Coordinates of C-alpha atoms in Angstrom, one line a residue:
Chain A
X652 CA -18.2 41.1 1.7
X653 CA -16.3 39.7 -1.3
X654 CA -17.8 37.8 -4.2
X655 CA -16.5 34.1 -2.6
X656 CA -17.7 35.1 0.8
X657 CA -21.1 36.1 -1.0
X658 CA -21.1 32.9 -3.3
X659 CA -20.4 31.0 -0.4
X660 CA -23.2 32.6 2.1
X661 CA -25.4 30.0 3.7
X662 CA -28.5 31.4 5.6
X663 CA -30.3 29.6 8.3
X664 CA -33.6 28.5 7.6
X665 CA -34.2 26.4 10.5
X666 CA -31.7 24.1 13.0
X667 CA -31.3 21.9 9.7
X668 CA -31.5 24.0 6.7
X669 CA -29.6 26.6 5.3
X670 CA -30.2 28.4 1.7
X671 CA -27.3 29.0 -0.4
X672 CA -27.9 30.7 -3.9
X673 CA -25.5 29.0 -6.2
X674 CA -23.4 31.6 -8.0
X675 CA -22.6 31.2 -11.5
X676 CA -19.3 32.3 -11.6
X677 CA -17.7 29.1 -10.3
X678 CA -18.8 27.1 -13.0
X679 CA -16.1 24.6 -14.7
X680 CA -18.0 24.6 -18.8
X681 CA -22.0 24.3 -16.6
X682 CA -21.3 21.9 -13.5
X683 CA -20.2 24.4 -10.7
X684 CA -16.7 23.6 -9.2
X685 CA -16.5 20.9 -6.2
X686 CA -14.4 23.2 -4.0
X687 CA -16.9 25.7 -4.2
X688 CA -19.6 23.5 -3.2
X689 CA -17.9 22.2 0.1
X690 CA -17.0 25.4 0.7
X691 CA -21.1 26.6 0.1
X692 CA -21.4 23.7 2.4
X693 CA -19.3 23.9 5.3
X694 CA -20.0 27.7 5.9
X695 CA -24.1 25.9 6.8
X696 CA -21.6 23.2 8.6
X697 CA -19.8 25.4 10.8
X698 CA -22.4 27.9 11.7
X699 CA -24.5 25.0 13.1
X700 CA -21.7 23.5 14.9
X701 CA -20.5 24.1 19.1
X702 CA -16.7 24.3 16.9
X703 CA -15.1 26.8 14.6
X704 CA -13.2 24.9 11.7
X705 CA -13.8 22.0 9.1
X706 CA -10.9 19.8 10.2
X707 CA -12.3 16.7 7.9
X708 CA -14.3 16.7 5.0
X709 CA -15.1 13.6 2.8
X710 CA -18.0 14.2 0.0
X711 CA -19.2 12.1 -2.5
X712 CA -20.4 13.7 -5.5
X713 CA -23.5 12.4 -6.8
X714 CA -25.2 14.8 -9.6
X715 CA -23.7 17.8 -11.5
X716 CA -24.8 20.9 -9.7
X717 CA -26.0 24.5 -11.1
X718 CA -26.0 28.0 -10.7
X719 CA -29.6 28.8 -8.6
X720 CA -30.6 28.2 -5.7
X721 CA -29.9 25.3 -3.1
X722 CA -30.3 23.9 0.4
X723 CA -28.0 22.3 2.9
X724 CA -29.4 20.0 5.0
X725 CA -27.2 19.0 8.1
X726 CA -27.5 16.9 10.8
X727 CA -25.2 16.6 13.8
X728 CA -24.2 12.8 14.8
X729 CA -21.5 13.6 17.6
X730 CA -20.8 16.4 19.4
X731 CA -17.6 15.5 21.3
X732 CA -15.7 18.3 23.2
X733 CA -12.7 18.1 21.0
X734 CA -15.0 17.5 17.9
X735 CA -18.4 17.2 16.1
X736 CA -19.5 15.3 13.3
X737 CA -22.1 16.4 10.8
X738 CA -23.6 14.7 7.9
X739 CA -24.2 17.6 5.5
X740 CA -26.3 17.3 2.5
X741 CA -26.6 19.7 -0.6
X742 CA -29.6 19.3 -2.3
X743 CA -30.7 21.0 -5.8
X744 CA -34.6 20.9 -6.9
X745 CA -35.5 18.1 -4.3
X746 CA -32.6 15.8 -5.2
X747 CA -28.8 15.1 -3.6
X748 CA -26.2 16.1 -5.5
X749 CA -23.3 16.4 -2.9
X750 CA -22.7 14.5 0.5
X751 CA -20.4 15.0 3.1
X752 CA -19.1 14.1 6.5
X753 CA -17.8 16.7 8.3
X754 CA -15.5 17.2 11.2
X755 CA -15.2 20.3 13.2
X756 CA -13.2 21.2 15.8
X757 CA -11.3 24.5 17.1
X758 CA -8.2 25.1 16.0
X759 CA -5.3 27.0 17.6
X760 CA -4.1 30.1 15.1
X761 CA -0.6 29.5 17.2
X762 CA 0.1 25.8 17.1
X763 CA 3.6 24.7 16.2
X764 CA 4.2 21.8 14.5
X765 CA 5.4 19.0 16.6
X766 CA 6.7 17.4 13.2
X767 CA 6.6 18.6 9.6
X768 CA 7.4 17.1 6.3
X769 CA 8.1 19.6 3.3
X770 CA 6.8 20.0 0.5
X771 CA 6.7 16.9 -1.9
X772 CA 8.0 19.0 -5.0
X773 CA 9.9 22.4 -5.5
X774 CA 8.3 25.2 -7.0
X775 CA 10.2 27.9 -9.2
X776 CA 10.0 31.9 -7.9
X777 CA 6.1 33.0 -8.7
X778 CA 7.8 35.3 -11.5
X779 CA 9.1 32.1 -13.5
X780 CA 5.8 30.9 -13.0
X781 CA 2.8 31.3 -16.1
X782 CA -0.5 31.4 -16.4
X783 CA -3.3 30.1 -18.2
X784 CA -5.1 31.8 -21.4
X785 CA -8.0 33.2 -20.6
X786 CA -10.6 30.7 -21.2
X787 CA -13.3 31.3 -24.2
X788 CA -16.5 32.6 -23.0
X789 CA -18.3 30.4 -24.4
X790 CA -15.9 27.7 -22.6
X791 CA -18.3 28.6 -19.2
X792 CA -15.0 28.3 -17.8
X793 CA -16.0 31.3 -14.9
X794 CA -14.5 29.5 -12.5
X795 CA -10.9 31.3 -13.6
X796 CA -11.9 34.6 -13.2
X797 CA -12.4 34.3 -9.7
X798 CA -8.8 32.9 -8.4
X799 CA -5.4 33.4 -10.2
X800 CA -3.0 30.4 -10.8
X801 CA 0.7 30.6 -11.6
X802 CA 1.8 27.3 -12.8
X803 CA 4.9 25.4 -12.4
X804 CA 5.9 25.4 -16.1
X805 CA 6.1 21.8 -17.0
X806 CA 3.1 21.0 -15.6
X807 CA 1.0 22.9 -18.0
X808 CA 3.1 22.0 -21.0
X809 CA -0.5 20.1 -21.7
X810 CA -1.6 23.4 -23.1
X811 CA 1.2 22.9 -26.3
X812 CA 1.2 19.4 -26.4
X813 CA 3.8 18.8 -24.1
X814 CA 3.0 16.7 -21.1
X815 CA 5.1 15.8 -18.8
X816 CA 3.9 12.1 -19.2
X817 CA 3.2 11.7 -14.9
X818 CA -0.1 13.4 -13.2
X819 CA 1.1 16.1 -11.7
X820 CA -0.3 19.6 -11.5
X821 CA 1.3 22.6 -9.7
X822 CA 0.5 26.6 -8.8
X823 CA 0.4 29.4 -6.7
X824 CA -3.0 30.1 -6.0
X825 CA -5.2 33.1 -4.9
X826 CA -8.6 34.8 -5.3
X827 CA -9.0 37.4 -7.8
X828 CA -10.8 39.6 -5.4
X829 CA -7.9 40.5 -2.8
X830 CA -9.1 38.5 0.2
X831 CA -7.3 36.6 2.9
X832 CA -6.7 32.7 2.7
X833 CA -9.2 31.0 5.0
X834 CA -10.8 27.6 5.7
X835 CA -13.4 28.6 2.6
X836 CA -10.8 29.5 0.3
X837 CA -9.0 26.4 1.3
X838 CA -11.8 24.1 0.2
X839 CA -11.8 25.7 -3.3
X840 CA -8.0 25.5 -3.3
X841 CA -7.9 21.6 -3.1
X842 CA -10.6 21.5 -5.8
X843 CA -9.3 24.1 -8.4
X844 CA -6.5 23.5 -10.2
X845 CA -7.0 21.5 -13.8
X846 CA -6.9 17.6 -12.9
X847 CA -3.2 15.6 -12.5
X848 CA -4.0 14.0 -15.7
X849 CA -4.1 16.5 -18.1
X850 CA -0.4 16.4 -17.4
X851 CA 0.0 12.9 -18.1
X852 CA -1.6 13.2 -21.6
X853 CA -5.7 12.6 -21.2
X854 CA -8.3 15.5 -21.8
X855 CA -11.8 15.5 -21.3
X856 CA -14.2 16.1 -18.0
X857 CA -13.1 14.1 -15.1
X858 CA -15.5 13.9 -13.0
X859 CA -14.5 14.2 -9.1
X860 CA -16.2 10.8 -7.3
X861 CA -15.2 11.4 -3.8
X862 CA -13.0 14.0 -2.6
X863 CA -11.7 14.1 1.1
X864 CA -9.8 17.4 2.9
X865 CA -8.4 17.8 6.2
X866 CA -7.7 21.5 7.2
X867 CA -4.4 20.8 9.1
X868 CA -3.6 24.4 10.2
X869 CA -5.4 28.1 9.7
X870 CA -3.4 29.7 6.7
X871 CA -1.6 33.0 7.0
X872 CA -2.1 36.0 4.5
X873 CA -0.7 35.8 0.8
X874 CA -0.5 33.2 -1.7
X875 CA -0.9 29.5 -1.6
X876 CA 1.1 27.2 -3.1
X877 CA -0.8 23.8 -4.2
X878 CA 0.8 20.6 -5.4
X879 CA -1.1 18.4 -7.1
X880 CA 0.1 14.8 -7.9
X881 CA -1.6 11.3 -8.5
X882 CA -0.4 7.7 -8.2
X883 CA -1.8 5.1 -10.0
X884 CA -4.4 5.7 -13.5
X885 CA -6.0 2.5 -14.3
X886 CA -9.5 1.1 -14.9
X887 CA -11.4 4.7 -16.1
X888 CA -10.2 5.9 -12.3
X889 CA -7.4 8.1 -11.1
X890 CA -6.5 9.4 -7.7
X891 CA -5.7 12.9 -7.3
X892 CA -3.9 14.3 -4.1
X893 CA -3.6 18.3 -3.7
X894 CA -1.4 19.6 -0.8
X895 CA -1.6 23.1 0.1
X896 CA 1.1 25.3 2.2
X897 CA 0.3 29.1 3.0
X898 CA 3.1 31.8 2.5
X899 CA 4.7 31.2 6.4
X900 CA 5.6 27.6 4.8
X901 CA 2.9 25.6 6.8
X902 CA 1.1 22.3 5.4
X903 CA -2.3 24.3 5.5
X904 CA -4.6 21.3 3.3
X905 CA -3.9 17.8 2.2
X906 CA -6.6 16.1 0.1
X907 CA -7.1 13.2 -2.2
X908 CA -10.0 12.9 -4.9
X909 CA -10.8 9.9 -6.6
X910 CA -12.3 10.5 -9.8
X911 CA -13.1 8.9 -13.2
X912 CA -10.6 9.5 -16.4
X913 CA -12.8 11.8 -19.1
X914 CA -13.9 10.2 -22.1
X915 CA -13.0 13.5 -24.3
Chain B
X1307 CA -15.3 -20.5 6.0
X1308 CA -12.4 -18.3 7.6
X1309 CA -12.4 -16.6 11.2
X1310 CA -11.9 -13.3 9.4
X1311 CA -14.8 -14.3 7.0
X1312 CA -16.8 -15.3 9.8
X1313 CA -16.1 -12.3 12.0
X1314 CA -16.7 -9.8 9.1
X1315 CA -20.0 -11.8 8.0
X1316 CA -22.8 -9.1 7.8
X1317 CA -26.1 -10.6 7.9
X1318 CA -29.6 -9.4 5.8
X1319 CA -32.3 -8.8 8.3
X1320 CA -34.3 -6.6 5.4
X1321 CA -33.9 -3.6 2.7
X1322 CA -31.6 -1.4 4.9
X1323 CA -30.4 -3.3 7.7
X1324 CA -27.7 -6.2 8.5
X1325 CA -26.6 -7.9 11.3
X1326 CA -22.9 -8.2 12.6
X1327 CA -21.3 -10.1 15.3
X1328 CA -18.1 -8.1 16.4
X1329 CA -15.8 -10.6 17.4
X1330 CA -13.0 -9.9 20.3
X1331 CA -10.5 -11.9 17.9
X1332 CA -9.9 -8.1 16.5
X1333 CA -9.4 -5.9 19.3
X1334 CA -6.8 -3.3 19.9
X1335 CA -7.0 -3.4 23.9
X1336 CA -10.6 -3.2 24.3
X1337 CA -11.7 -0.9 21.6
X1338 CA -12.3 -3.3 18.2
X1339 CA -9.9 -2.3 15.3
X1340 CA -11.1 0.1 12.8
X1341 CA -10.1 -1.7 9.4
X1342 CA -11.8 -4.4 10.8
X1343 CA -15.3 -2.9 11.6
X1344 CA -14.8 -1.1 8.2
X1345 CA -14.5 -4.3 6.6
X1346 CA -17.6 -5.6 8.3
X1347 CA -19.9 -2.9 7.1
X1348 CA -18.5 -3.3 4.0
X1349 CA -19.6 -6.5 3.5
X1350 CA -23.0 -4.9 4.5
X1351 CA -22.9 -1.9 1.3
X1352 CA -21.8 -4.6 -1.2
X1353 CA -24.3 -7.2 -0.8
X1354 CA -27.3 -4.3 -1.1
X1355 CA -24.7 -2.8 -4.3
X1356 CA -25.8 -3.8 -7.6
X1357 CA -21.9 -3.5 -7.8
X1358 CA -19.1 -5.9 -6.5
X1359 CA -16.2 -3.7 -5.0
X1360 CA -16.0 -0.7 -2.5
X1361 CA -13.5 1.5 -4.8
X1362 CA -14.1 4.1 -1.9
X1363 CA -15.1 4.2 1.7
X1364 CA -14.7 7.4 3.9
X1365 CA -15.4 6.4 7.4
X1366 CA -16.2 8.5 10.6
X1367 CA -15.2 6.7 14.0
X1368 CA -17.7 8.1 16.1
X1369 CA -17.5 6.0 19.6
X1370 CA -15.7 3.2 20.2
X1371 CA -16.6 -0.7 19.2
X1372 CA -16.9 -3.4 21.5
X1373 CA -17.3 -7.0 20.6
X1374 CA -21.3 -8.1 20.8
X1375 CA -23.8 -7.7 18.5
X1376 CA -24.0 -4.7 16.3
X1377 CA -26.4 -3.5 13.3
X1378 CA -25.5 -2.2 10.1
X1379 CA -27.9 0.0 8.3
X1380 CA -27.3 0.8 5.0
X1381 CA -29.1 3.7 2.6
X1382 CA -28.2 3.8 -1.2
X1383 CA -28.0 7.3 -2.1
X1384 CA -27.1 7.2 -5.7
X1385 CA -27.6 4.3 -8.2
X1386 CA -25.5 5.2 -11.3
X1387 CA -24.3 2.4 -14.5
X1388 CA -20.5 3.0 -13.3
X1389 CA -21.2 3.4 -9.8
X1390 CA -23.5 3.7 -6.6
X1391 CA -23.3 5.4 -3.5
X1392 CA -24.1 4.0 -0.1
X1393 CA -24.1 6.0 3.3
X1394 CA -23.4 3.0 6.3
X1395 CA -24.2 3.4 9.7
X1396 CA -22.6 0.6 12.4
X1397 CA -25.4 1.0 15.2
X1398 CA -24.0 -0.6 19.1
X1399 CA -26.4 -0.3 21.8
X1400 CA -29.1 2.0 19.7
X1401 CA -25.8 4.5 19.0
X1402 CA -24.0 5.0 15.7
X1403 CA -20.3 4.2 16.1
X1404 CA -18.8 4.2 12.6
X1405 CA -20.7 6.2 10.1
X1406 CA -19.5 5.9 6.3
X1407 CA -20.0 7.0 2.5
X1408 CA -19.2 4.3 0.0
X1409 CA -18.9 4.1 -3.4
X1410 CA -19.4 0.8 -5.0
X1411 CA -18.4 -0.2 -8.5
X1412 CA -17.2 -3.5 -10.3
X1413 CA -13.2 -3.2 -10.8
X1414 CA -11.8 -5.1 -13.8
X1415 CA -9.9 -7.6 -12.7
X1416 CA -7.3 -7.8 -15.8
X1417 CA -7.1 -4.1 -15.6
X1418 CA -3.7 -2.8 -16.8
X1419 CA -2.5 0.8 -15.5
X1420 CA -2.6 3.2 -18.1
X1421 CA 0.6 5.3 -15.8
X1422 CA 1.5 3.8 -12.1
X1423 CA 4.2 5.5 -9.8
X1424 CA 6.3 2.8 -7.7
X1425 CA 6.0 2.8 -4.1
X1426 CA 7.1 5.7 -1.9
X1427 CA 9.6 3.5 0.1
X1428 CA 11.5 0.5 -0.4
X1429 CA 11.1 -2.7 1.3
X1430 CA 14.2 -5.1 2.7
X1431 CA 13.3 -8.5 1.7
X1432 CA 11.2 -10.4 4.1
X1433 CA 13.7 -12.1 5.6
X1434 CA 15.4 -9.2 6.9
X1435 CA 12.1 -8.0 8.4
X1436 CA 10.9 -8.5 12.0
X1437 CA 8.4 -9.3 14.0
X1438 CA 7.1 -7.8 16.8
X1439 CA 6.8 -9.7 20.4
X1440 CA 3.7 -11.1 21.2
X1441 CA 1.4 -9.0 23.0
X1442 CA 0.6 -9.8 26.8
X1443 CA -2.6 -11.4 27.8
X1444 CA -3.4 -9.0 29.4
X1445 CA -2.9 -6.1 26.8
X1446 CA -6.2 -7.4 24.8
X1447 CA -4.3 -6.6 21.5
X1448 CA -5.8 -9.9 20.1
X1449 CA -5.6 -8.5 16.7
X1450 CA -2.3 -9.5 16.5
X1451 CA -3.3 -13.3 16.4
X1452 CA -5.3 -12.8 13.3
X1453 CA -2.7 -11.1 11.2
X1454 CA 0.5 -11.4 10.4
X1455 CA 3.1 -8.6 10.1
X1456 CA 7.3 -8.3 8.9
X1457 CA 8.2 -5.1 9.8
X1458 CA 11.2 -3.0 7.9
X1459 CA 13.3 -2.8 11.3
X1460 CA 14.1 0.9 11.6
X1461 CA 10.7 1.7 11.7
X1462 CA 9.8 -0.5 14.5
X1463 CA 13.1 1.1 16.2
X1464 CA 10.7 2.6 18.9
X1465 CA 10.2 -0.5 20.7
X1466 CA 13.6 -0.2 21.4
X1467 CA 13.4 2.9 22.5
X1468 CA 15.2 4.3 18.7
X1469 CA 12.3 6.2 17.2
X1470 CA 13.5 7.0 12.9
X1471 CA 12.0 10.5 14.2
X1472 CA 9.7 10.6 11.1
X1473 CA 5.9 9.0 11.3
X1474 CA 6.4 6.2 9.1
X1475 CA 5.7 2.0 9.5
X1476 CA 6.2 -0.4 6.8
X1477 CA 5.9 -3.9 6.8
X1478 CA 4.9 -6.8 5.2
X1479 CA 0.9 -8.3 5.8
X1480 CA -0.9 -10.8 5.9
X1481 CA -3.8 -13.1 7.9
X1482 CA -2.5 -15.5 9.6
X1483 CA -5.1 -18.2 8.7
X1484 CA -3.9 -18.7 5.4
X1485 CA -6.8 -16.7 3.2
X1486 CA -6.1 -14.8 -0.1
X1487 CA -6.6 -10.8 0.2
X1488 CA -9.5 -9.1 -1.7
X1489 CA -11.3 -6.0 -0.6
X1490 CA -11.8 -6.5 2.9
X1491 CA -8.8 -7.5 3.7
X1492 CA -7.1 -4.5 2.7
X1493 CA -9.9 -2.4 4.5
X1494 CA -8.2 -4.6 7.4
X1495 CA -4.6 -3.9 5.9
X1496 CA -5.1 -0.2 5.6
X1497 CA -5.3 -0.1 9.4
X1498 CA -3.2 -2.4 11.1
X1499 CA 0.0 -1.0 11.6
X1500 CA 0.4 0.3 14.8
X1501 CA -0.1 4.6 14.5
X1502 CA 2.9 6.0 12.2
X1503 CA 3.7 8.4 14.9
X1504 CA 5.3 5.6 17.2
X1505 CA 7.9 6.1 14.4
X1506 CA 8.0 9.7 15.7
X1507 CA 8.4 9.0 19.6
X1508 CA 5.0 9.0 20.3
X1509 CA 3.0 7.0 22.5
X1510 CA -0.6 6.3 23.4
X1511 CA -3.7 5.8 22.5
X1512 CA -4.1 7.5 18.8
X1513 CA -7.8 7.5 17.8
X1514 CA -8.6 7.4 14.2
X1515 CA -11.2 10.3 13.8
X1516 CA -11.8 9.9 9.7
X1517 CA -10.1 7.4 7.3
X1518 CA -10.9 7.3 3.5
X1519 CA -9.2 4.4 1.7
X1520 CA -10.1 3.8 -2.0
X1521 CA -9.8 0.1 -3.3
X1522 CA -7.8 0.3 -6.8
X1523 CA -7.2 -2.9 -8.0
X1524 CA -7.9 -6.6 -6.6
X1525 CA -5.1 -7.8 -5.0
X1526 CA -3.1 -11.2 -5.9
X1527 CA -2.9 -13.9 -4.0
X1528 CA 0.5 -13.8 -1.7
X1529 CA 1.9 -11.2 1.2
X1530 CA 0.8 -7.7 0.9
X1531 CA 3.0 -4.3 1.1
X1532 CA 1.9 -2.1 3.7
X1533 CA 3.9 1.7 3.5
X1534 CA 2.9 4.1 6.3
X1535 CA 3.4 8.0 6.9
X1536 CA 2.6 11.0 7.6
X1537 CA 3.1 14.6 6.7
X1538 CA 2.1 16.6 9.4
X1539 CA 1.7 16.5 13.7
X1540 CA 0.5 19.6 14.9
X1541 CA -2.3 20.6 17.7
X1542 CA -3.3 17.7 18.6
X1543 CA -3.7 15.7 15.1
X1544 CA -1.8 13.8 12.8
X1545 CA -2.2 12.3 9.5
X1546 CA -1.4 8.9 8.2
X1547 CA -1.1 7.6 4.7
X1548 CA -1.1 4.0 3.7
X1549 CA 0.0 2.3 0.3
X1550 CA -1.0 -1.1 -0.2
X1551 CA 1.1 -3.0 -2.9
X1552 CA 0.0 -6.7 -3.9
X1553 CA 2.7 -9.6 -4.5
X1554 CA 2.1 -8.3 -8.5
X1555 CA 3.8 -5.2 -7.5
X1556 CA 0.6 -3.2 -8.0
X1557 CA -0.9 -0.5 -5.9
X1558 CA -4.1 -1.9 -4.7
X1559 CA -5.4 0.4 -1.6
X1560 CA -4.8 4.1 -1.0
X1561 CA -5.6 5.3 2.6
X1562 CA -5.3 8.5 4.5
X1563 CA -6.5 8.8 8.5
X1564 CA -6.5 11.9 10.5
X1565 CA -6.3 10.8 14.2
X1566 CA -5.8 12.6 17.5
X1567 CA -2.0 12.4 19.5
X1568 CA -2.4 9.7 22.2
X1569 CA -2.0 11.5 25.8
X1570 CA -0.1 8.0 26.8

């Protein structure tokens, strides 16, 4: 079992409960990582569901959650043949902190698209592509030692004090830990990169509000490439979309976050 | 008071619970229209808010709507100074129908975007836009007497049997009692297109399983711009993205649906 699978483990307690042990190497400076949670989450989702996949996930995030133990609570409010619906809640010494609805249905490993947009931006080869530093340790940045990012050049020039002036955020992504891309590892991909606005000149914590993913195909072995953008910053709020293609070129993940502009 | 007022009028029977009238004035062929049962329960979340707008709504169509009475149940799950959270249940007949998470919070009105992106398609002016025929009696698509739509023409090509070949609508909004937009409205807007995959040679039935939609500004008085597409059609689902631009040129609703293909 690899360290995400582990950090990720949810273990029935009853026909509504599942413990998950929070692991403290997907925290982001303390919080833990929003991917990560949803992931924590759907793996309880999906085991109590008739269906094998998160297709839809929307979560609001209501407190900042920690390393330690947890419980999901989920609920079942449709079971279709096609599809369920869950109400999943993650809940950290007796209060909420994350909610979701959660679609699942069975996907086929073989579909072909019917229709297929590309990519919304090109990336360079991965070899013209850079990384970040490695973060301080007392950043409690652990979060990057679990995956590797290569980023698109430009939109990191943040780092020197170059931004590109637009939200926009691109990478190749993978875990650290060789393991194969899956529904999981999807749900921390949407959630992992630093957020769009860095890029267009603001710092700080920003705060995910409400994130929502749809798994739109079951990704094949290798790298990921994730493209982040965002369209409109105005009012302390930004959107934040992430779309996410495996190494056979297919639209794997699309998801938009909205979430509040850091104060830093 | 307006019809669409009226018919999206949520009613405080105590705490947690509100009373709706779905009215057949928004049907899509039996089924009631999914912006506008959104907008109803909205209505519901903001009067039990201590905040004034729905900045996000992520909604789960569970079963269909029919026109009659309905209940709204509403449970506050987070209070917070910038924003609250609301789960919303629309009950028919004892059974849930639409289940949602909603974040409430009070938008500045005199906001000014820190960094905006223009729209993702351009419009022909309104006079070069199109209508589509009235729907037969007998269709029970008497949602399109309550709003008004100017389509750009290539995208309503399919009716002519000349799909674009690409999921994409676009058209010009508004009701078609005379009424200025504000939040529910656009929860109306976001959904009133027929499905972008039309665009794609398509037919049928396309049943919206989740759509999120965040609220970014308050919209001006005047039409509204409503830009549909959609990335991806593979095994059975599709996606469908919707801008919403104000007569001020801004950006005011964000939306993303994943539905199931039609089988018309």
């Amino acid at each position: 079992m690899t360290k995400f699978d582990e950090a990720t483990r949810a273990i029935r307690v009853d026909d509504q409960t599942y413990d998950v042990c929070l692991d403290n190497g997907f925290s982001i400076g303390g919080p833990l990582n929003g991917g990560y949670l949803m992931a924590a989450m759907l793996r309880a989702v999906v085991d109590e569901s008739p269906h094998e996949h998160p297709v839809s996930t929307s979560a609001q995030f209501l407190r900042v959650a920690r390393p330690g133990a947890a419980r999901v609570r989920v609920e079942r409010i449709k079971t279709g043949r096609t599809a369920a619906v869950s109400r999943a809640t993650l809940i950290q010494e007796g209060q909420a902190v994350v909610e979701a609805l959660v679609t699942t249905a069975t996907l086929d490993p073989d579909a072909v698209p019917v229709w297929s947009d590309g990519p919304s931006a090109r990336m360079p080869e991965p070899d013209e592509c850079v990384r970040l530093p490695d973060p301080k340790p007392e950043s409690g940045l652990t979060l990057n030692h679990q995956i590797e990012l290569r980023f698109d050049p430009p939109t990191v020039g943040w780092l020197k004090g170059e931004p590109t002036g637009r939200p926009e955020m691109r990478a190749y992504f993978r875990l650290a830990e060789p393991q194969d891309p899956d529904p999981y590892v999807l749900a921390l991909a949407v959630d992992a990169m630093p957020p769009v606005v860095f890029s267009a000149g603001m710092r700080g914590w920003a705060p995910t509000v409400e994130l929502t993913w749809h798994l739109r195909a079951l990704p094949a072995p290798g790298w990921l490439t994730v493209i982040g953008s965002g369209r409109l910053i105005s009012d302390g709020w930004f959107d934040e979309e992430v779309e996410v293609w495996d190494s056979a070129g297919r639209l794997v993940a699309q998801s938009r976050q909205l979430a509040r502009l850091g104060r830093g």
